[in-house]
Amino acid sequence: MGKVHAPEFITPFSPFWWGCILIVGLIIFVIVRIPLHWKNLKRRNYELFIACILILNNIAENWYNYSTGYWSLQQNLPAHLCNVTNILCIILLINYKQWMAELVYYWGLAGGIQSLLTPEFTIGMDGFNFYSYFIEHAGLLLVVLYSIIHNGFVPRPKSWLVIFGYSQLVVLSVSILNYAIGTNYMFLREPPSANNPLIIGAWPFYLICFEIAAITHFRLF
């Protein structure tokens, strides 16, 4: 078992937070706009390029934590919803499917927006972990916007209810994993420490708030 990082945070709406958000927003804007101005760019190659960035980010993050002695089952399995969605983003960029685009759309928007608004670095902010956090979560929003602008993605009617149903299967699966190895992925055993207004009460009451927030987000999207 590796050493375990205490979670670290960026205070929302602080000058540092604003700086991070502005830089992330600018990078997303540029990457999404490039195919609109680079006429000879092969979109397929560009999508594979973005997928490679996301893959390399995952590899680099895990290697960094392993090399520093901080890789552990408790913190580094890809079992948070944003981790799962990040993997789906990679697959979607390689092989576009409507149903997968809908998963990425709802999970990516909900997870990406909340993670950037109230950043909680569960594996710390040291070294590459700081950059990896923003690459992964900004990547969710990037792929969603790319799918809308360049692939003409539009969610099907009632897809928000279907994805909410799939979400319960993921929650159940991760709950079993948490129980089996004593982890807290998707914050299903303990609430996150970030200052987020959607976190109300102790277990299990905050989970009810999570569910209400999720289906509200999905319906709005």
PDB file of C-alpha atoms in Angstrom:
ATOM      1  CA  MET A   1       0.000   0.000   0.000  1.00  0.00           C
ATOM      2  CA  GLY A   2       1.393   3.407  -0.947  1.00  0.00           C
ATOM      3  CA  LYS A   3       1.343   6.557   1.141  1.00  0.00           C
ATOM      4  CA  VAL A   4      -1.983   8.380   1.148  1.00  0.00           C
ATOM      5  CA  HIS A   5      -2.331  12.062   0.282  1.00  0.00           C
ATOM      6  CA  ALA A   6      -4.617  14.278   2.314  1.00  0.00           C
ATOM      7  CA  PRO A   7      -7.047  16.110   0.005  1.00  0.00           C
ATOM      8  CA  GLU A   8      -6.149  19.661  -0.952  1.00  0.00           C
ATOM      9  CA  PHE A   9      -8.337  22.463  -2.257  1.00  0.00           C
ATOM     10  CA  ILE A  10      -8.428  25.705  -4.193  1.00  0.00           C
ATOM     11  CA  THR A  11     -10.742  28.274  -2.639  1.00  0.00           C
ATOM     12  CA  PRO A  12     -13.548  29.024  -5.122  1.00  0.00           C
ATOM     13  CA  PHE A  13     -13.557  32.587  -6.472  1.00  0.00           C
ATOM     14  CA  SER A  14     -10.110  33.325  -5.056  1.00  0.00           C
ATOM     15  CA  PRO A  15      -7.640  35.071  -7.406  1.00  0.00           C
ATOM     16  CA  PHE A  16      -5.789  31.781  -7.935  1.00  0.00           C
ATOM     17  CA  TRP A  17      -9.071  29.991  -8.725  1.00  0.00           C
ATOM     18  CA  TRP A  18     -10.003  32.667 -11.267  1.00  0.00           C
ATOM     19  CA  GLY A  19      -6.592  32.362 -12.875  1.00  0.00           C
ATOM     20  CA  CYS A  20      -6.952  28.600 -13.238  1.00  0.00           C
ATOM     21  CA  ILE A  21     -10.492  28.885 -14.635  1.00  0.00           C
ATOM     22  CA  LEU A  22      -9.506  31.549 -17.174  1.00  0.00           C
ATOM     23  CA  ILE A  23      -6.515  29.533 -18.402  1.00  0.00           C
ATOM     24  CA  VAL A  24      -8.568  26.331 -18.632  1.00  0.00           C
ATOM     25  CA  GLY A  25     -11.376  28.143 -20.461  1.00  0.00           C
ATOM     26  CA  LEU A  26      -8.952  29.692 -22.929  1.00  0.00           C
ATOM     27  CA  ILE A  27      -7.270  26.361 -23.684  1.00  0.00           C
ATOM     28  CA  ILE A  28     -10.626  24.640 -24.240  1.00  0.00           C
ATOM     29  CA  PHE A  29     -11.747  27.475 -26.518  1.00  0.00           C
ATOM     30  CA  VAL A  30      -8.578  27.300 -28.634  1.00  0.00           C
ATOM     31  CA  ILE A  31      -8.565  23.507 -28.976  1.00  0.00           C
ATOM     32  CA  VAL A  32     -12.240  23.399 -29.973  1.00  0.00           C
ATOM     33  CA  ARG A  33     -11.846  26.266 -32.472  1.00  0.00           C
ATOM     34  CA  ILE A  34      -8.720  24.985 -34.254  1.00  0.00           C
ATOM     35  CA  PRO A  35     -10.606  22.686 -36.703  1.00  0.00           C
ATOM     36  CA  LEU A  36     -12.811  25.624 -37.735  1.00  0.00           C
ATOM     37  CA  HIS A  37      -9.817  27.657 -38.916  1.00  0.00           C
ATOM     38  CA  TRP A  38      -7.303  25.004 -40.004  1.00  0.00           C
ATOM     39  CA  LYS A  39      -8.967  23.932 -43.235  1.00  0.00           C
ATOM     40  CA  ASN A  40      -6.482  21.189 -44.151  1.00  0.00           C
ATOM     41  CA  LEU A  41      -6.679  19.573 -40.741  1.00  0.00           C
ATOM     42  CA  LYS A  42      -7.964  16.001 -40.846  1.00  0.00           C
ATOM     43  CA  ARG A  43     -10.571  15.870 -38.115  1.00  0.00           C
ATOM     44  CA  ARG A  44     -10.027  12.170 -37.506  1.00  0.00           C
ATOM     45  CA  ASN A  45      -6.346  12.723 -36.765  1.00  0.00           C
ATOM     46  CA  TYR A  46      -7.181  15.662 -34.530  1.00  0.00           C
ATOM     47  CA  GLU A  47      -9.614  13.552 -32.494  1.00  0.00           C
ATOM     48  CA  LEU A  48      -6.963  10.857 -32.067  1.00  0.00           C
ATOM     49  CA  PHE A  49      -4.513  13.558 -31.000  1.00  0.00           C
ATOM     50  CA  ILE A  50      -6.882  14.721 -28.234  1.00  0.00           C
ATOM     51  CA  ALA A  51      -7.466  11.107 -27.193  1.00  0.00           C
ATOM     52  CA  CYS A  52      -3.695  10.579 -26.949  1.00  0.00           C
ATOM     53  CA  ILE A  53      -3.355  13.618 -24.684  1.00  0.00           C
ATOM     54  CA  LEU A  54      -5.980  12.173 -22.328  1.00  0.00           C
ATOM     55  CA  ILE A  55      -4.337   8.742 -22.394  1.00  0.00           C
ATOM     56  CA  LEU A  56      -0.873  10.160 -21.708  1.00  0.00           C
ATOM     57  CA  ASN A  57      -2.269  12.266 -18.890  1.00  0.00           C
ATOM     58  CA  ASN A  58      -3.661   9.156 -17.188  1.00  0.00           C
ATOM     59  CA  ILE A  59      -0.402   7.270 -17.642  1.00  0.00           C
ATOM     60  CA  ALA A  60       1.702  10.198 -16.411  1.00  0.00           C
ATOM     61  CA  GLU A  61      -0.474  10.731 -13.346  1.00  0.00           C
ATOM     62  CA  ASN A  62      -0.272   7.096 -12.298  1.00  0.00           C
ATOM     63  CA  TRP A  63       3.464   6.927 -12.988  1.00  0.00           C
ATOM     64  CA  TYR A  64       4.092  10.116 -11.020  1.00  0.00           C
ATOM     65  CA  ASN A  65       2.231   8.807  -7.981  1.00  0.00           C
ATOM     66  CA  TYR A  66       3.871   5.396  -8.241  1.00  0.00           C
ATOM     67  CA  SER A  67       7.352   6.907  -8.516  1.00  0.00           C
ATOM     68  CA  THR A  68       6.749   9.144  -5.473  1.00  0.00           C
ATOM     69  CA  GLY A  69       5.336   6.289  -3.398  1.00  0.00           C
ATOM     70  CA  TYR A  70       1.799   7.644  -3.309  1.00  0.00           C
ATOM     71  CA  TRP A  71       0.030   5.190  -5.623  1.00  0.00           C
ATOM     72  CA  SER A  72      -2.580   3.200  -3.700  1.00  0.00           C
ATOM     73  CA  LEU A  73      -5.812   1.296  -4.220  1.00  0.00           C
ATOM     74  CA  GLN A  74      -7.470   3.801  -1.900  1.00  0.00           C
ATOM     75  CA  GLN A  75      -6.828   6.812  -4.140  1.00  0.00           C
ATOM     76  CA  ASN A  76      -5.649   5.911  -7.622  1.00  0.00           C
ATOM     77  CA  LEU A  77      -8.141   3.490  -9.145  1.00  0.00           C
ATOM     78  CA  PRO A  78     -10.201   5.094 -11.957  1.00  0.00           C
ATOM     79  CA  ALA A  79     -13.413   4.702  -9.976  1.00  0.00           C
ATOM     80  CA  HIS A  80     -14.625   8.264  -9.480  1.00  0.00           C
ATOM     81  CA  LEU A  81     -17.329   9.247 -11.961  1.00  0.00           C
ATOM     82  CA  CYS A  82     -15.015  11.759 -13.638  1.00  0.00           C
ATOM     83  CA  ASN A  83     -12.368   9.041 -14.064  1.00  0.00           C
ATOM     84  CA  VAL A  84     -14.921   6.736 -15.694  1.00  0.00           C
ATOM     85  CA  THR A  85     -16.157   9.550 -17.934  1.00  0.00           C
ATOM     86  CA  ASN A  86     -12.587  10.422 -18.900  1.00  0.00           C
ATOM     87  CA  ILE A  87     -12.086   6.870 -20.148  1.00  0.00           C
ATOM     88  CA  LEU A  88     -15.362   7.093 -22.078  1.00  0.00           C
ATOM     89  CA  CYS A  89     -14.136  10.376 -23.626  1.00  0.00           C
ATOM     90  CA  ILE A  90     -11.076   8.574 -24.978  1.00  0.00           C
ATOM     91  CA  ILE A  91     -13.183   5.760 -26.438  1.00  0.00           C
ATOM     92  CA  LEU A  92     -15.658   8.262 -27.901  1.00  0.00           C
ATOM     93  CA  LEU A  93     -12.885  10.173 -29.672  1.00  0.00           C
ATOM     94  CA  ILE A  94     -11.641   6.918 -31.181  1.00  0.00           C
ATOM     95  CA  ASN A  95     -15.038   5.468 -32.065  1.00  0.00           C
ATOM     96  CA  TYR A  96     -18.000   7.858 -31.906  1.00  0.00           C
ATOM     97  CA  LYS A  97     -21.316   6.359 -30.773  1.00  0.00           C
ATOM     98  CA  GLN A  98     -24.497   8.271 -29.914  1.00  0.00           C
ATOM     99  CA  TRP A  99     -25.200   6.381 -26.676  1.00  0.00           C
ATOM    100  CA  MET A 100     -21.644   6.900 -25.471  1.00  0.00           C
ATOM    101  CA  ALA A 101     -21.778  10.572 -26.427  1.00  0.00           C
ATOM    102  CA  GLU A 102     -24.858  10.893 -24.224  1.00  0.00           C
ATOM    103  CA  LEU A 103     -23.035   9.335 -21.274  1.00  0.00           C
ATOM    104  CA  VAL A 104     -20.126  11.714 -21.778  1.00  0.00           C
ATOM    105  CA  TYR A 105     -22.496  14.666 -22.235  1.00  0.00           C
ATOM    106  CA  TYR A 106     -24.431  14.261 -18.985  1.00  0.00           C
ATOM    107  CA  TRP A 107     -21.668  12.861 -16.789  1.00  0.00           C
ATOM    108  CA  GLY A 108     -18.997  15.097 -18.304  1.00  0.00           C
ATOM    109  CA  LEU A 109     -20.931  18.336 -17.906  1.00  0.00           C
ATOM    110  CA  ALA A 110     -22.076  17.551 -14.361  1.00  0.00           C
ATOM    111  CA  GLY A 111     -18.728  16.228 -13.173  1.00  0.00           C
ATOM    112  CA  GLY A 112     -16.541  18.663 -15.078  1.00  0.00           C
ATOM    113  CA  ILE A 113     -18.423  21.790 -14.042  1.00  0.00           C
ATOM    114  CA  GLN A 114     -18.662  20.839 -10.361  1.00  0.00           C
ATOM    115  CA  SER A 115     -15.022  19.711 -10.225  1.00  0.00           C
ATOM    116  CA  LEU A 116     -13.769  22.971 -11.685  1.00  0.00           C
ATOM    117  CA  LEU A 117     -16.086  25.135  -9.571  1.00  0.00           C
ATOM    118  CA  THR A 118     -15.049  23.452  -6.300  1.00  0.00           C
ATOM    119  CA  PRO A 119     -11.688  21.738  -6.951  1.00  0.00           C
ATOM    120  CA  GLU A 120     -10.805  18.940  -4.525  1.00  0.00           C
ATOM    121  CA  PHE A 121      -7.466  17.273  -5.216  1.00  0.00           C
ATOM    122  CA  THR A 122      -8.022  13.877  -3.600  1.00  0.00           C
ATOM    123  CA  ILE A 123      -4.451  12.815  -4.462  1.00  0.00           C
ATOM    124  CA  GLY A 124      -2.927  16.173  -3.571  1.00  0.00           C
ATOM    125  CA  MET A 125      -1.653  19.122  -5.604  1.00  0.00           C
ATOM    126  CA  ASP A 126       2.012  18.121  -5.634  1.00  0.00           C
ATOM    127  CA  GLY A 127       3.890  18.131  -8.923  1.00  0.00           C
ATOM    128  CA  PHE A 128       2.051  16.653 -11.894  1.00  0.00           C
ATOM    129  CA  ASN A 129      -1.102  15.931  -9.888  1.00  0.00           C
ATOM    130  CA  PHE A 130      -2.054  19.612 -10.078  1.00  0.00           C
ATOM    131  CA  TYR A 131      -1.880  19.693 -13.882  1.00  0.00           C
ATOM    132  CA  SER A 132      -3.420  16.243 -14.280  1.00  0.00           C
ATOM    133  CA  TYR A 133      -6.508  17.318 -12.349  1.00  0.00           C
ATOM    134  CA  PHE A 134      -7.212  20.179 -14.729  1.00  0.00           C
ATOM    135  CA  ILE A 135      -6.343  18.195 -17.854  1.00  0.00           C
ATOM    136  CA  GLU A 136      -8.748  15.422 -16.857  1.00  0.00           C
ATOM    137  CA  HIS A 137     -11.686  17.583 -15.791  1.00  0.00           C
ATOM    138  CA  ALA A 138     -11.265  20.229 -18.479  1.00  0.00           C
ATOM    139  CA  GLY A 139     -10.979  17.330 -20.916  1.00  0.00           C
ATOM    140  CA  LEU A 140     -14.541  16.312 -20.068  1.00  0.00           C
ATOM    141  CA  LEU A 141     -15.901  19.715 -21.057  1.00  0.00           C
ATOM    142  CA  LEU A 142     -13.626  19.821 -24.086  1.00  0.00           C
ATOM    143  CA  VAL A 143     -14.918  16.520 -25.479  1.00  0.00           C
ATOM    144  CA  VAL A 144     -18.537  17.520 -24.817  1.00  0.00           C
ATOM    145  CA  LEU A 145     -18.107  20.817 -26.688  1.00  0.00           C
ATOM    146  CA  TYR A 146     -16.155  19.117 -29.471  1.00  0.00           C
ATOM    147  CA  SER A 147     -18.948  16.550 -29.929  1.00  0.00           C
ATOM    148  CA  ILE A 148     -21.570  19.291 -30.138  1.00  0.00           C
ATOM    149  CA  ILE A 149     -19.655  21.592 -32.493  1.00  0.00           C
ATOM    150  CA  HIS A 150     -17.890  19.118 -34.764  1.00  0.00           C
ATOM    151  CA  ASN A 151     -19.966  15.939 -34.590  1.00  0.00           C
ATOM    152  CA  GLY A 152     -23.389  17.569 -34.418  1.00  0.00           C
ATOM    153  CA  PHE A 153     -24.229  15.840 -31.143  1.00  0.00           C
ATOM    154  CA  VAL A 154     -27.744  16.382 -29.811  1.00  0.00           C
ATOM    155  CA  PRO A 155     -29.071  14.302 -26.881  1.00  0.00           C
ATOM    156  CA  ARG A 156     -32.096  12.201 -27.717  1.00  0.00           C
ATOM    157  CA  PRO A 157     -35.450  12.886 -26.006  1.00  0.00           C
ATOM    158  CA  LYS A 158     -35.641  11.343 -22.506  1.00  0.00           C
ATOM    159  CA  SER A 159     -31.942  10.462 -22.684  1.00  0.00           C
ATOM    160  CA  TRP A 160     -31.462  12.295 -19.392  1.00  0.00           C
ATOM    161  CA  LEU A 161     -33.669   9.731 -17.669  1.00  0.00           C
ATOM    162  CA  VAL A 162     -31.865   6.840 -19.347  1.00  0.00           C
ATOM    163  CA  ILE A 163     -28.449   8.162 -18.270  1.00  0.00           C
ATOM    164  CA  PHE A 164     -29.726   8.752 -14.753  1.00  0.00           C
ATOM    165  CA  GLY A 165     -30.710   5.069 -14.701  1.00  0.00           C
ATOM    166  CA  TYR A 166     -27.251   4.024 -15.915  1.00  0.00           C
ATOM    167  CA  SER A 167     -25.788   6.240 -13.204  1.00  0.00           C
ATOM    168  CA  GLN A 168     -27.459   4.107 -10.545  1.00  0.00           C
ATOM    169  CA  LEU A 169     -25.736   1.019 -11.928  1.00  0.00           C
ATOM    170  CA  VAL A 170     -22.383   2.797 -11.666  1.00  0.00           C
ATOM    171  CA  VAL A 171     -23.185   3.894  -8.104  1.00  0.00           C
ATOM    172  CA  LEU A 172     -24.069   0.308  -7.171  1.00  0.00           C
ATOM    173  CA  SER A 173     -20.893  -1.088  -8.745  1.00  0.00           C
ATOM    174  CA  VAL A 174     -18.638   1.470  -7.060  1.00  0.00           C
ATOM    175  CA  SER A 175     -20.440   0.933  -3.744  1.00  0.00           C
ATOM    176  CA  ILE A 176     -19.568  -2.760  -3.933  1.00  0.00           C
ATOM    177  CA  LEU A 177     -15.955  -1.871  -4.743  1.00  0.00           C
ATOM    178  CA  ASN A 178     -15.806   0.568  -1.816  1.00  0.00           C
ATOM    179  CA  TYR A 179     -17.189  -2.066   0.542  1.00  0.00           C
ATOM    180  CA  ALA A 180     -14.791  -4.729  -0.700  1.00  0.00           C
ATOM    181  CA  ILE A 181     -11.557  -2.744  -0.373  1.00  0.00           C
ATOM    182  CA  GLY A 182     -12.498  -0.004   2.096  1.00  0.00           C
ATOM    183  CA  THR A 183     -12.359   2.965  -0.273  1.00  0.00           C
ATOM    184  CA  ASN A 184     -14.480   6.078  -0.784  1.00  0.00           C
ATOM    185  CA  TYR A 185     -14.710   6.397  -4.562  1.00  0.00           C
ATOM    186  CA  MET A 186     -17.473   8.688  -5.809  1.00  0.00           C
ATOM    187  CA  PHE A 187     -17.666   9.839  -2.155  1.00  0.00           C
ATOM    188  CA  LEU A 188     -20.275   7.181  -1.441  1.00  0.00           C
ATOM    189  CA  ARG A 189     -19.079   6.411   2.109  1.00  0.00           C
ATOM    190  CA  GLU A 190     -18.048   9.895   3.230  1.00  0.00           C
ATOM    191  CA  PRO A 191     -18.876  13.314   1.758  1.00  0.00           C
ATOM    192  CA  PRO A 192     -16.157  15.254  -0.067  1.00  0.00           C
ATOM    193  CA  SER A 193     -14.387  17.920   1.955  1.00  0.00           C
ATOM    194  CA  ALA A 194     -14.737  20.621  -0.688  1.00  0.00           C
ATOM    195  CA  ASN A 195     -16.928  23.616   0.134  1.00  0.00           C
ATOM    196  CA  ASN A 196     -19.812  22.759  -2.173  1.00  0.00           C
ATOM    197  CA  PRO A 197     -23.412  23.870  -1.466  1.00  0.00           C
ATOM    198  CA  LEU A 198     -24.688  20.560  -2.849  1.00  0.00           C
ATOM    199  CA  ILE A 199     -23.094  18.694   0.075  1.00  0.00           C
ATOM    200  CA  ILE A 200     -25.767  18.726   2.768  1.00  0.00           C
ATOM    201  CA  GLY A 201     -25.686  16.628   5.918  1.00  0.00           C
ATOM    202  CA  ALA A 202     -23.851  13.450   6.831  1.00  0.00           C
ATOM    203  CA  TRP A 203     -24.152   9.953   5.358  1.00  0.00           C
ATOM    204  CA  PRO A 204     -26.564   8.901   3.920  1.00  0.00           C
ATOM    205  CA  PHE A 205     -28.465  12.207   3.640  1.00  0.00           C
ATOM    206  CA  TYR A 206     -25.898  13.948   1.445  1.00  0.00           C
ATOM    207  CA  LEU A 207     -26.263  11.075  -1.050  1.00  0.00           C
ATOM    208  CA  ILE A 208     -29.937  11.934  -1.451  1.00  0.00           C
ATOM    209  CA  CYS A 209     -28.889  15.520  -2.222  1.00  0.00           C
ATOM    210  CA  PHE A 210     -26.378  14.162  -4.749  1.00  0.00           C
ATOM    211  CA  GLU A 211     -29.128  12.202  -6.490  1.00  0.00           C
ATOM    212  CA  ILE A 212     -31.464  15.201  -6.585  1.00  0.00           C
ATOM    213  CA  ALA A 213     -28.657  17.408  -7.893  1.00  0.00           C
ATOM    214  CA  ALA A 214     -27.724  14.826 -10.537  1.00  0.00           C
ATOM    215  CA  ILE A 215     -31.202  14.408 -12.001  1.00  0.00           C
ATOM    216  CA  THR A 216     -31.726  18.205 -11.860  1.00  0.00           C
ATOM    217  CA  HIS A 217     -28.458  18.772 -13.732  1.00  0.00           C
ATOM    218  CA  PHE A 218     -29.329  16.129 -16.313  1.00  0.00           C
ATOM    219  CA  ARG A 219     -32.777  17.613 -16.927  1.00  0.00           C
ATOM    220  CA  LEU A 220     -31.367  21.113 -17.331  1.00  0.00           C
ATOM    221  CA  PHE A 221     -28.692  19.881 -19.744  1.00  0.00           C
TER     222      PHE A 221
END
